Tab-separated table of C-alpha atoms in Angstrom:
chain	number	residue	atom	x	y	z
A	1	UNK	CA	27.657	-220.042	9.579
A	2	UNK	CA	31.281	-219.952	8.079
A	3	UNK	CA	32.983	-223.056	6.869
A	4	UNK	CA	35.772	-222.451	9.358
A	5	UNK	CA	33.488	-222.328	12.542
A	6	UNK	CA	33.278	-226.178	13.040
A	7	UNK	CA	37.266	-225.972	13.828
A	8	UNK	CA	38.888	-224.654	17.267
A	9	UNK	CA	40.303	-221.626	16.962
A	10	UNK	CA	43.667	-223.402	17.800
A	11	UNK	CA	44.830	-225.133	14.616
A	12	UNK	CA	48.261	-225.541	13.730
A	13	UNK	CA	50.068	-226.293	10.912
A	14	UNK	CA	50.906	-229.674	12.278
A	15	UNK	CA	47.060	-230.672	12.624
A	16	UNK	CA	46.493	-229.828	9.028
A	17	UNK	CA	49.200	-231.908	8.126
A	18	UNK	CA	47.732	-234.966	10.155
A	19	UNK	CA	44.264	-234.070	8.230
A	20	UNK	CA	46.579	-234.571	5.056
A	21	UNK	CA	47.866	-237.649	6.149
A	22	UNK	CA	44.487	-238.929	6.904
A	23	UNK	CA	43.099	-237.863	3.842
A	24	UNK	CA	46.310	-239.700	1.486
A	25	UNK	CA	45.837	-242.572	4.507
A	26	UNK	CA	41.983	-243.129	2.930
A	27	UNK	CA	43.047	-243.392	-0.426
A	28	UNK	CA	45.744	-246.231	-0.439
A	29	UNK	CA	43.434	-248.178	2.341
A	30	UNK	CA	41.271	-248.295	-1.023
A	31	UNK	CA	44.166	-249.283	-2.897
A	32	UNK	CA	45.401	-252.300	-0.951
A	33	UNK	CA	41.749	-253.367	-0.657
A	34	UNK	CA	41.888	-253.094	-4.727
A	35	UNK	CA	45.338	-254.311	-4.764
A	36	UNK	CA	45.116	-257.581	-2.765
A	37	UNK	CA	41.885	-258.244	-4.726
A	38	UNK	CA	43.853	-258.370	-7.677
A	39	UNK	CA	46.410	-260.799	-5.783
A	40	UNK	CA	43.926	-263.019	-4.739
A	41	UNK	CA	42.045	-263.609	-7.904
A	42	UNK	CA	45.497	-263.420	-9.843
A	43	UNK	CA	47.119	-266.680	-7.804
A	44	UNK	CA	43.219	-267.967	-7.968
A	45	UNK	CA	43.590	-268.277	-11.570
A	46	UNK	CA	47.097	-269.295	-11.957
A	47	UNK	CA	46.506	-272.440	-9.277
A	48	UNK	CA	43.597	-273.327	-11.721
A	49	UNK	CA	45.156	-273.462	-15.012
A	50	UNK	CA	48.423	-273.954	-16.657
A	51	UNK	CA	47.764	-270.671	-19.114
A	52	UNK	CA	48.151	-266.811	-17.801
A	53	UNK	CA	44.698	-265.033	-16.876
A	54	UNK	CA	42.753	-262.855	-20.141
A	55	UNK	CA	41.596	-259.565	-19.002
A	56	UNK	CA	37.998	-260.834	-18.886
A	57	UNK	CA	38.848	-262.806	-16.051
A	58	UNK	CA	39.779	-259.416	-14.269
A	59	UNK	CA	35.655	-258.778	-14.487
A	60	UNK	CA	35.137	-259.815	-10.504
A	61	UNK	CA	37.420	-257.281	-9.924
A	62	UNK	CA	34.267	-254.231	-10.867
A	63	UNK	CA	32.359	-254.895	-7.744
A	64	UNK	CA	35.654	-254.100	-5.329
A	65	UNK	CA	36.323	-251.171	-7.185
A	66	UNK	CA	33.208	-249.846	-7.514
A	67	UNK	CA	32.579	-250.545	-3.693
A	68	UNK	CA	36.022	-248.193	-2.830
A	69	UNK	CA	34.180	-245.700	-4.826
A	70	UNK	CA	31.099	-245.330	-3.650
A	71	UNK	CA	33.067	-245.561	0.085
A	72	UNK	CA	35.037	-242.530	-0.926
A	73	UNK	CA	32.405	-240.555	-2.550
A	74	UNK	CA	33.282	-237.662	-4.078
A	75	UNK	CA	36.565	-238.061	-2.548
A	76	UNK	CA	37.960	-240.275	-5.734
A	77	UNK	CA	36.647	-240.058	-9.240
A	78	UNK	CA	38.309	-243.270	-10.603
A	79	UNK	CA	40.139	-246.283	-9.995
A	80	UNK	CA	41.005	-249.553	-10.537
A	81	UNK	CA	44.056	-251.595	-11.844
A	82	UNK	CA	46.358	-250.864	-14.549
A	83	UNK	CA	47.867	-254.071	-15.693
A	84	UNK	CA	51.899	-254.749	-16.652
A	85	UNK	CA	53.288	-255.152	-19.816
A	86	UNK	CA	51.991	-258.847	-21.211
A	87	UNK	CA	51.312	-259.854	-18.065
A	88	UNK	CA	48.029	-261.509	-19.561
A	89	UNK	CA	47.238	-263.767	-22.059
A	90	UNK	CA	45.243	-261.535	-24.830
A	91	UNK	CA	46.415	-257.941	-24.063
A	92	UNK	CA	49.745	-256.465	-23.641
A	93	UNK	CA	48.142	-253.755	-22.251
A	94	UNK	CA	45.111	-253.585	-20.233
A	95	UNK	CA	43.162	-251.762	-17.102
A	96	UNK	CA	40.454	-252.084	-15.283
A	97	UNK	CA	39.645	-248.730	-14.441
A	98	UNK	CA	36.247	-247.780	-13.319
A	99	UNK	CA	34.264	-244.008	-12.628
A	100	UNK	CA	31.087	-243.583	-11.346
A	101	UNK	CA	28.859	-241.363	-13.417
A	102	UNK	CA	25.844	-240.217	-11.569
A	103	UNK	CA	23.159	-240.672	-14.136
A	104	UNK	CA	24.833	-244.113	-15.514
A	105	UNK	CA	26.330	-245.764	-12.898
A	106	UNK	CA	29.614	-246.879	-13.174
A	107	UNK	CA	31.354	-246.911	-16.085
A	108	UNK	CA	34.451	-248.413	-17.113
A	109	UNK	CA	37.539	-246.457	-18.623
A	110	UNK	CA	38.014	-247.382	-22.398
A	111	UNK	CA	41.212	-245.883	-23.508
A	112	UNK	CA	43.255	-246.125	-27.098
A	113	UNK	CA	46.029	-248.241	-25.907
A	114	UNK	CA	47.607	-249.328	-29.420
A	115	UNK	CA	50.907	-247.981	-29.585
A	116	UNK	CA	50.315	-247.240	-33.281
A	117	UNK	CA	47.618	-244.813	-32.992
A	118	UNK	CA	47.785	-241.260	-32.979
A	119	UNK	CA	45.813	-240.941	-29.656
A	120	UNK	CA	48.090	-244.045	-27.774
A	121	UNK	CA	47.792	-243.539	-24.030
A	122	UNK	CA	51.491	-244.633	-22.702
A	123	UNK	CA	50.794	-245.324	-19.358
A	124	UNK	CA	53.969	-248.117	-18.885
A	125	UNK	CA	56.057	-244.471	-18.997
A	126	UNK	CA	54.290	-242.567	-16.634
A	127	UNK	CA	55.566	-242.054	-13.074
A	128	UNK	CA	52.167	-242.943	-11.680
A	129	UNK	CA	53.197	-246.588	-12.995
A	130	UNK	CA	56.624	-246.598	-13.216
A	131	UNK	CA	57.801	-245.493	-9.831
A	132	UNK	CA	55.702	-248.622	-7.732
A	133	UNK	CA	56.997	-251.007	-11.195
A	134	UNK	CA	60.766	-249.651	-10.843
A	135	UNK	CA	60.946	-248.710	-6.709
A	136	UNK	CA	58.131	-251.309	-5.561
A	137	UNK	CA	56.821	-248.372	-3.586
A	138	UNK	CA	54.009	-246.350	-3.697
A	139	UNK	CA	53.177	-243.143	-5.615
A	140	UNK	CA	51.292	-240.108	-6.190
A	141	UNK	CA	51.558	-238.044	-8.994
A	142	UNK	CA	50.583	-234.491	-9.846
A	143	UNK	CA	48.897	-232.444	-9.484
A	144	UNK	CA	48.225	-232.653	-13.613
A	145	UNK	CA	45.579	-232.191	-16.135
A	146	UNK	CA	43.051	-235.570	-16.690
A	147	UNK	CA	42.787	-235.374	-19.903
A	148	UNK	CA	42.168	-238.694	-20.297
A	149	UNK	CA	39.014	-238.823	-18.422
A	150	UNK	CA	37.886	-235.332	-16.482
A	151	UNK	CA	39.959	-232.507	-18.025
A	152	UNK	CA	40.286	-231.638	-13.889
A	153	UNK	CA	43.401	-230.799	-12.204
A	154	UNK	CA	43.954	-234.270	-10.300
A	155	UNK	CA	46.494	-235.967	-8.375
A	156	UNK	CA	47.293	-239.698	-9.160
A	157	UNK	CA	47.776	-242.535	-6.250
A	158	UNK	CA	49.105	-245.585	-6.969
A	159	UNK	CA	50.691	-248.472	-5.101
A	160	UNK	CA	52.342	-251.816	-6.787
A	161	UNK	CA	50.255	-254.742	-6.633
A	162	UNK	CA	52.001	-258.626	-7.196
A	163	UNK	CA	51.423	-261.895	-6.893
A	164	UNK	CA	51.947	-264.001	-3.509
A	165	UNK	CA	55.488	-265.223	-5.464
A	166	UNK	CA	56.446	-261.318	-5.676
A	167	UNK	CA	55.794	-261.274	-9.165
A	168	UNK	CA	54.348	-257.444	-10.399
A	169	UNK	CA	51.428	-257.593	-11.903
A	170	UNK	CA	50.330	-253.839	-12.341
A	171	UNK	CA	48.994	-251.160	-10.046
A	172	UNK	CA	46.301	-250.179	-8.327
A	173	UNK	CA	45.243	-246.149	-8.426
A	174	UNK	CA	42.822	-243.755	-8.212
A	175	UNK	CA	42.339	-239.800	-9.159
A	176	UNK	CA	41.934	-237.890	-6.401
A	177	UNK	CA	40.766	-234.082	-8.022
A	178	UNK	CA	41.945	-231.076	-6.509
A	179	UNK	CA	38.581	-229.546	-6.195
A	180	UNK	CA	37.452	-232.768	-3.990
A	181	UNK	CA	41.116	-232.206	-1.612
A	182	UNK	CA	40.041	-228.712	-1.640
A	183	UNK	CA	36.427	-229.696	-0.489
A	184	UNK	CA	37.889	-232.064	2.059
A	185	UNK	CA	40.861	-229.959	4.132
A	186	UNK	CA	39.984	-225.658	2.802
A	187	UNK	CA	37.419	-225.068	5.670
A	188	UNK	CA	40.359	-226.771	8.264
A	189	UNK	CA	43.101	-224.486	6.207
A	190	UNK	CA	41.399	-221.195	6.120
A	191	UNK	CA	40.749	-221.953	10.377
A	192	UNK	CA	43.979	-221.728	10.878
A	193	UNK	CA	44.357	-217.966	10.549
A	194	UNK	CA	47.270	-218.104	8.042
A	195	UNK	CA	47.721	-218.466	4.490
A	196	UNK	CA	49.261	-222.437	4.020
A	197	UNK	CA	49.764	-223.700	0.821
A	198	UNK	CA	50.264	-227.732	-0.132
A	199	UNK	CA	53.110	-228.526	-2.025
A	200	UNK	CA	54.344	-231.386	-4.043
A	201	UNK	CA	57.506	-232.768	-4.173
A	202	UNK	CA	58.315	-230.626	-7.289
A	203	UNK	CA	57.598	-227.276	-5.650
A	204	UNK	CA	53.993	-227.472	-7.332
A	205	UNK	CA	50.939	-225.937	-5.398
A	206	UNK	CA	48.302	-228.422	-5.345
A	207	UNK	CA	45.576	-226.233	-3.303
A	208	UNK	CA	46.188	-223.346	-0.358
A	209	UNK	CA	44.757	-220.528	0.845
A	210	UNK	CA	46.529	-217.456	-0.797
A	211	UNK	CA	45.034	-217.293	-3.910
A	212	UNK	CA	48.245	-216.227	-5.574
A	213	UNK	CA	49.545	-219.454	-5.803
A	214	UNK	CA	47.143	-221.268	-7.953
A	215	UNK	CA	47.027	-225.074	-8.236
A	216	UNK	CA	49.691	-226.138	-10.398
A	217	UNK	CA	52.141	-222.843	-9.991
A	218	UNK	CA	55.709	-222.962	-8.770
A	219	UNK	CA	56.506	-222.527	-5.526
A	220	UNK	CA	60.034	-220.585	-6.188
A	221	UNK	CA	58.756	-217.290	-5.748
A	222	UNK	CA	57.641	-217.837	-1.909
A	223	UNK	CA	58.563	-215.909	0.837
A	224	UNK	CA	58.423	-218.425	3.257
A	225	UNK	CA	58.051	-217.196	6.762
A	226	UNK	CA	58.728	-220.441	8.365
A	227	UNK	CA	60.168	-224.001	8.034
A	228	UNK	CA	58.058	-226.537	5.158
A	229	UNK	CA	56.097	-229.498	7.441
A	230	UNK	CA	55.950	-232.518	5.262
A	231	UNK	CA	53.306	-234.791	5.220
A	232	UNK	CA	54.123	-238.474	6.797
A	233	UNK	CA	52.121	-239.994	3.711
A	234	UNK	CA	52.501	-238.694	0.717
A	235	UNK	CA	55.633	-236.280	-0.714
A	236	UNK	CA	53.897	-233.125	0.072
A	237	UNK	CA	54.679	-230.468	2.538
A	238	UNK	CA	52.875	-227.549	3.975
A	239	UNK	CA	54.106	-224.375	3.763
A	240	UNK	CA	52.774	-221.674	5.961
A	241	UNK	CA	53.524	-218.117	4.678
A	242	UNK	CA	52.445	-215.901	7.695
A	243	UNK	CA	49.389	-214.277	8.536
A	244	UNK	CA	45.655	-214.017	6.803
A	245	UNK	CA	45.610	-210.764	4.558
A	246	UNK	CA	42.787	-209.644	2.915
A	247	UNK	CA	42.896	-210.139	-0.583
Protein backbone atom coordinates (compact mmCIF):
# COMPACT_ATOMS: atom_id res chain seq x y z
CA UNK A 1 0.00 0.00 0.00
CA UNK A 2 1.33 3.62 -0.75
CA UNK A 3 1.68 6.18 1.96
CA UNK A 4 -0.70 8.44 0.07
CA UNK A 5 -3.67 5.88 -0.13
CA UNK A 6 -5.08 6.62 3.42
CA UNK A 7 -5.95 10.31 1.95
CA UNK A 8 -9.03 11.17 -0.50
CA UNK A 9 -8.05 11.78 -3.65
CA UNK A 10 -9.44 15.38 -3.10
CA UNK A 11 -6.82 17.28 -1.09
CA UNK A 12 -6.20 20.77 -1.45
CA UNK A 13 -3.73 23.00 -0.62
CA UNK A 14 -5.91 24.53 2.01
CA UNK A 15 -6.33 21.05 3.92
CA UNK A 16 -2.62 20.67 4.09
CA UNK A 17 -2.36 23.90 5.50
CA UNK A 18 -5.01 23.06 8.30
CA UNK A 19 -2.79 19.70 8.85
CA UNK A 20 0.07 22.39 9.39
CA UNK A 21 -1.79 24.31 11.67
CA UNK A 22 -2.70 21.31 13.63
CA UNK A 23 0.59 20.02 13.70
CA UNK A 24 2.29 23.83 15.06
CA UNK A 25 -1.32 23.80 17.20
CA UNK A 26 0.23 20.40 19.13
CA UNK A 27 3.38 21.85 19.84
CA UNK A 28 2.59 25.17 21.75
CA UNK A 29 -0.49 23.16 23.59
CA UNK A 30 2.83 21.46 25.05
CA UNK A 31 4.29 24.70 25.59
CA UNK A 32 1.62 26.45 27.64
CA UNK A 33 1.22 23.19 29.57
CA UNK A 34 5.23 23.68 30.19
CA UNK A 35 4.83 27.31 30.39
CA UNK A 36 2.10 27.73 33.06
CA UNK A 37 3.97 25.00 35.01
CA UNK A 38 6.72 27.24 35.24
CA UNK A 39 4.19 30.12 36.39
CA UNK A 40 2.74 28.19 38.91
CA UNK A 41 5.74 26.87 40.69
CA UNK A 42 7.52 30.34 40.00
CA UNK A 43 4.69 32.53 42.14
CA UNK A 44 4.69 29.13 44.46
CA UNK A 45 8.09 29.94 45.45
CA UNK A 46 8.07 33.61 45.52
CA UNK A 47 4.73 33.57 48.03
CA UNK A 48 7.00 31.27 50.20
CA UNK A 49 10.10 33.14 50.64
CA UNK A 50 11.44 36.58 50.57
CA UNK A 51 14.65 35.36 48.23
CA UNK A 52 14.30 34.60 44.22
CA UNK A 53 13.98 30.73 43.30
CA UNK A 54 17.75 28.64 42.53
CA UNK A 55 17.49 26.57 39.51
CA UNK A 56 17.22 23.42 41.66
CA UNK A 57 13.96 24.45 42.64
CA UNK A 58 13.02 24.29 38.82
CA UNK A 59 13.55 20.18 39.40
CA UNK A 60 9.46 19.53 39.62
CA UNK A 61 9.42 21.01 36.50
CA UNK A 62 11.21 17.30 34.72
CA UNK A 63 8.10 15.31 35.17
CA UNK A 64 5.82 18.01 32.98
CA UNK A 65 8.30 18.10 30.47
CA UNK A 66 9.07 14.80 30.16
CA UNK A 67 5.23 13.97 30.14
CA UNK A 68 4.82 16.59 26.80
CA UNK A 69 7.44 14.38 25.42
CA UNK A 70 6.52 11.21 25.66
CA UNK A 71 2.76 12.76 24.50
CA UNK A 72 4.40 13.98 21.35
CA UNK A 73 6.56 11.12 20.59
CA UNK A 74 8.71 11.37 17.98
CA UNK A 75 7.00 14.47 17.11
CA UNK A 76 9.49 16.71 19.51
CA UNK A 77 12.99 15.77 20.45
CA UNK A 78 13.46 18.33 23.30
CA UNK A 79 12.06 20.80 25.48
CA UNK A 80 11.76 22.53 28.42
CA UNK A 81 12.40 26.13 29.78
CA UNK A 82 15.11 28.43 29.07
CA UNK A 83 15.37 30.83 31.91
CA UNK A 84 15.97 34.98 31.65
CA UNK A 85 18.88 36.75 32.35
CA UNK A 86 19.39 36.60 36.48
CA UNK A 87 16.12 35.88 36.90
CA UNK A 88 17.30 33.30 39.69
CA UNK A 89 19.20 33.39 42.58
CA UNK A 90 22.51 31.19 41.66
CA UNK A 91 22.60 31.31 37.80
CA UNK A 92 22.41 34.08 35.41
CA UNK A 93 21.79 31.70 33.01
CA UNK A 94 20.00 28.53 33.23
CA UNK A 95 17.49 25.86 31.36
CA UNK A 96 15.76 23.15 32.00
CA UNK A 97 15.80 21.42 28.90
CA UNK A 98 15.08 17.80 28.70
CA UNK A 99 15.41 14.85 25.56
CA UNK A 100 14.40 11.55 25.75
CA UNK A 101 17.04 9.06 24.75
CA UNK A 102 15.65 5.67 24.09
CA UNK A 103 18.13 3.48 25.83
CA UNK A 104 18.56 6.12 28.90
CA UNK A 105 15.56 7.71 29.44
CA UNK A 106 15.43 11.18 29.64
CA UNK A 107 18.17 13.16 29.85
CA UNK A 108 18.67 16.63 30.63
CA UNK A 109 20.49 19.26 28.29
CA UNK A 110 23.90 20.35 29.87
CA UNK A 111 25.21 23.15 27.83
CA UNK A 112 28.55 25.55 28.30
CA UNK A 113 26.77 28.64 29.25
CA UNK A 114 29.84 30.80 30.62
CA UNK A 115 30.19 33.64 28.49
CA UNK A 116 33.98 33.27 28.79
CA UNK A 117 34.40 30.02 27.19
CA UNK A 118 35.25 29.27 23.82
CA UNK A 119 32.19 26.94 23.32
CA UNK A 120 29.51 29.73 25.18
CA UNK A 121 26.02 28.92 23.95
CA UNK A 122 24.32 32.62 23.66
CA UNK A 123 20.94 31.77 23.75
CA UNK A 124 19.67 35.49 25.38
CA UNK A 125 20.58 36.57 21.42
CA UNK A 126 18.83 34.14 19.60
CA UNK A 127 15.45 34.86 17.97
CA UNK A 128 14.02 31.67 19.43
CA UNK A 129 14.36 33.74 22.85
CA UNK A 130 14.44 37.06 21.96
CA UNK A 131 11.38 37.55 19.85
CA UNK A 132 8.67 36.12 22.88
CA UNK A 133 11.39 38.34 25.53
CA UNK A 134 11.23 41.57 23.15
CA UNK A 135 7.44 41.07 21.29
CA UNK A 136 5.81 38.91 24.24
CA UNK A 137 4.67 36.69 21.41
CA UNK A 138 5.38 33.48 20.32
CA UNK A 139 8.05 32.06 17.98
CA UNK A 140 9.43 29.52 15.79
CA UNK A 141 12.64 29.54 14.41
CA UNK A 142 14.37 27.78 11.55
CA UNK A 143 14.58 25.60 10.02
CA UNK A 144 18.56 25.44 11.32
CA UNK A 145 21.23 23.05 12.18
CA UNK A 146 21.04 21.54 16.16
CA UNK A 147 24.22 21.58 16.77
CA UNK A 148 23.81 21.88 20.13
CA UNK A 149 22.09 18.69 20.70
CA UNK A 150 21.11 16.50 17.31
CA UNK A 151 23.21 17.93 14.45
CA UNK A 152 19.40 17.58 12.62
CA UNK A 153 17.84 20.18 10.60
CA UNK A 154 15.13 21.41 13.27
CA UNK A 155 12.75 24.08 13.73
CA UNK A 156 12.57 25.89 17.17
CA UNK A 157 9.04 26.78 19.04
CA UNK A 158 8.94 28.92 21.69
CA UNK A 159 6.36 30.99 23.53
CA UNK A 160 7.11 33.61 26.58
CA UNK A 161 6.33 32.34 29.86
CA UNK A 162 5.86 35.08 33.13
CA UNK A 163 4.79 35.33 36.28
CA UNK A 164 0.98 36.02 37.35
CA UNK A 165 2.43 39.94 37.96
CA UNK A 166 3.55 39.88 34.09
CA UNK A 167 6.97 39.61 35.01
CA UNK A 168 9.16 37.37 32.10
CA UNK A 169 10.70 34.76 33.38
CA UNK A 170 12.08 32.78 30.27
CA UNK A 171 10.56 30.57 27.62
CA UNK A 172 9.25 27.55 27.06
CA UNK A 173 10.37 25.50 23.60
CA UNK A 174 10.84 22.54 21.98
CA UNK A 175 12.74 21.16 18.63
CA UNK A 176 10.55 19.99 16.34
CA UNK A 177 13.10 18.06 13.46
CA UNK A 178 12.32 18.26 9.99
CA UNK A 179 12.52 14.60 9.41
CA UNK A 180 9.65 14.11 12.24
CA UNK A 181 7.33 17.24 10.18
CA UNK A 182 8.25 15.31 7.21
CA UNK A 183 7.05 11.97 8.87
CA UNK A 184 3.94 13.71 10.11
CA UNK A 185 2.32 15.81 6.86
CA UNK A 186 4.70 14.00 3.38
CA UNK A 187 2.17 11.08 2.89
CA UNK A 188 -0.88 14.07 3.09
CA UNK A 189 1.56 16.33 0.66
CA UNK A 190 2.51 13.86 -1.93
CA UNK A 191 -1.77 12.98 -1.99
CA UNK A 192 -2.33 15.98 -3.20
CA UNK A 193 -1.11 15.41 -6.75
CA UNK A 194 1.16 18.50 -6.86
CA UNK A 195 4.50 19.40 -5.85
CA UNK A 196 3.92 21.95 -2.46
CA UNK A 197 6.70 23.10 -0.70
CA UNK A 198 6.62 24.72 3.14
CA UNK A 199 8.14 27.85 3.53
CA UNK A 200 9.35 29.99 6.31
CA UNK A 201 9.01 33.39 6.77
CA UNK A 202 12.52 33.95 5.24
CA UNK A 203 11.78 32.22 1.94
CA UNK A 204 13.50 28.99 3.49
CA UNK A 205 12.13 25.46 2.46
CA UNK A 206 11.58 23.56 5.50
CA UNK A 207 10.24 20.16 3.74
CA UNK A 208 8.07 19.70 0.22
CA UNK A 209 7.65 17.47 -2.30
CA UNK A 210 9.92 18.55 -5.29
CA UNK A 211 13.03 17.40 -4.33
CA UNK A 212 14.78 20.39 -5.84
CA UNK A 213 14.16 22.49 -3.13
CA UNK A 214 15.90 20.88 -0.29
CA UNK A 215 15.25 21.77 3.36
CA UNK A 216 16.97 24.83 4.11
CA UNK A 217 17.28 26.30 0.26
CA UNK A 218 15.93 29.63 -0.88
CA UNK A 219 12.86 29.94 -2.23
CA UNK A 220 13.83 32.90 -4.87
CA UNK A 221 14.26 30.78 -7.70
CA UNK A 222 10.45 29.44 -7.74
CA UNK A 223 8.22 29.54 -10.41
CA UNK A 224 5.27 29.80 -8.56
CA UNK A 225 2.19 28.76 -10.39
CA UNK A 226 -0.19 30.08 -7.90
CA UNK A 227 -0.79 32.41 -4.89
CA UNK A 228 1.46 31.34 -1.30
CA UNK A 229 -1.39 29.98 1.50
CA UNK A 230 -0.01 30.84 4.85
CA UNK A 231 -0.41 28.89 7.71
CA UNK A 232 -2.87 30.46 10.58
CA UNK A 233 -0.17 29.25 13.24
CA UNK A 234 3.03 29.60 12.59
CA UNK A 235 4.88 32.13 9.79
CA UNK A 236 4.96 29.57 7.14
CA UNK A 237 3.18 29.38 3.89
CA UNK A 238 2.57 26.75 1.34
CA UNK A 239 3.50 27.13 -1.92
CA UNK A 240 2.09 24.93 -4.57
CA UNK A 241 4.17 24.87 -7.82
CA UNK A 242 1.83 22.94 -10.27
CA UNK A 243 1.53 19.50 -11.13
CA UNK A 244 3.43 16.03 -9.96
CA UNK A 245 6.40 15.39 -12.49
CA UNK A 246 8.38 12.56 -12.39
CA UNK A 247 11.64 13.16 -11.18
Amino acid sequence: MRDTDNFPASVTVESLADAVTKLADDVYLSLATIGTALTTLWDGLAEKRRSAPRSIDLAPLREIIVGELERRGRLVNGAGVVMADSVLMDRPRYLEWWLLDARRGPQRLVLELNPHNEYFYDYAAMDWFAIPRDEGRRWVQGPHLDYACTDQYVCTFAIPVTTRSETFLGIAGADVPVASIEEALLPRFRAAGQRVVLVNSEGRVIMGTDPEFTTGSRTSRMDRSTASVPIEAVPWSLHPLGTTTSH
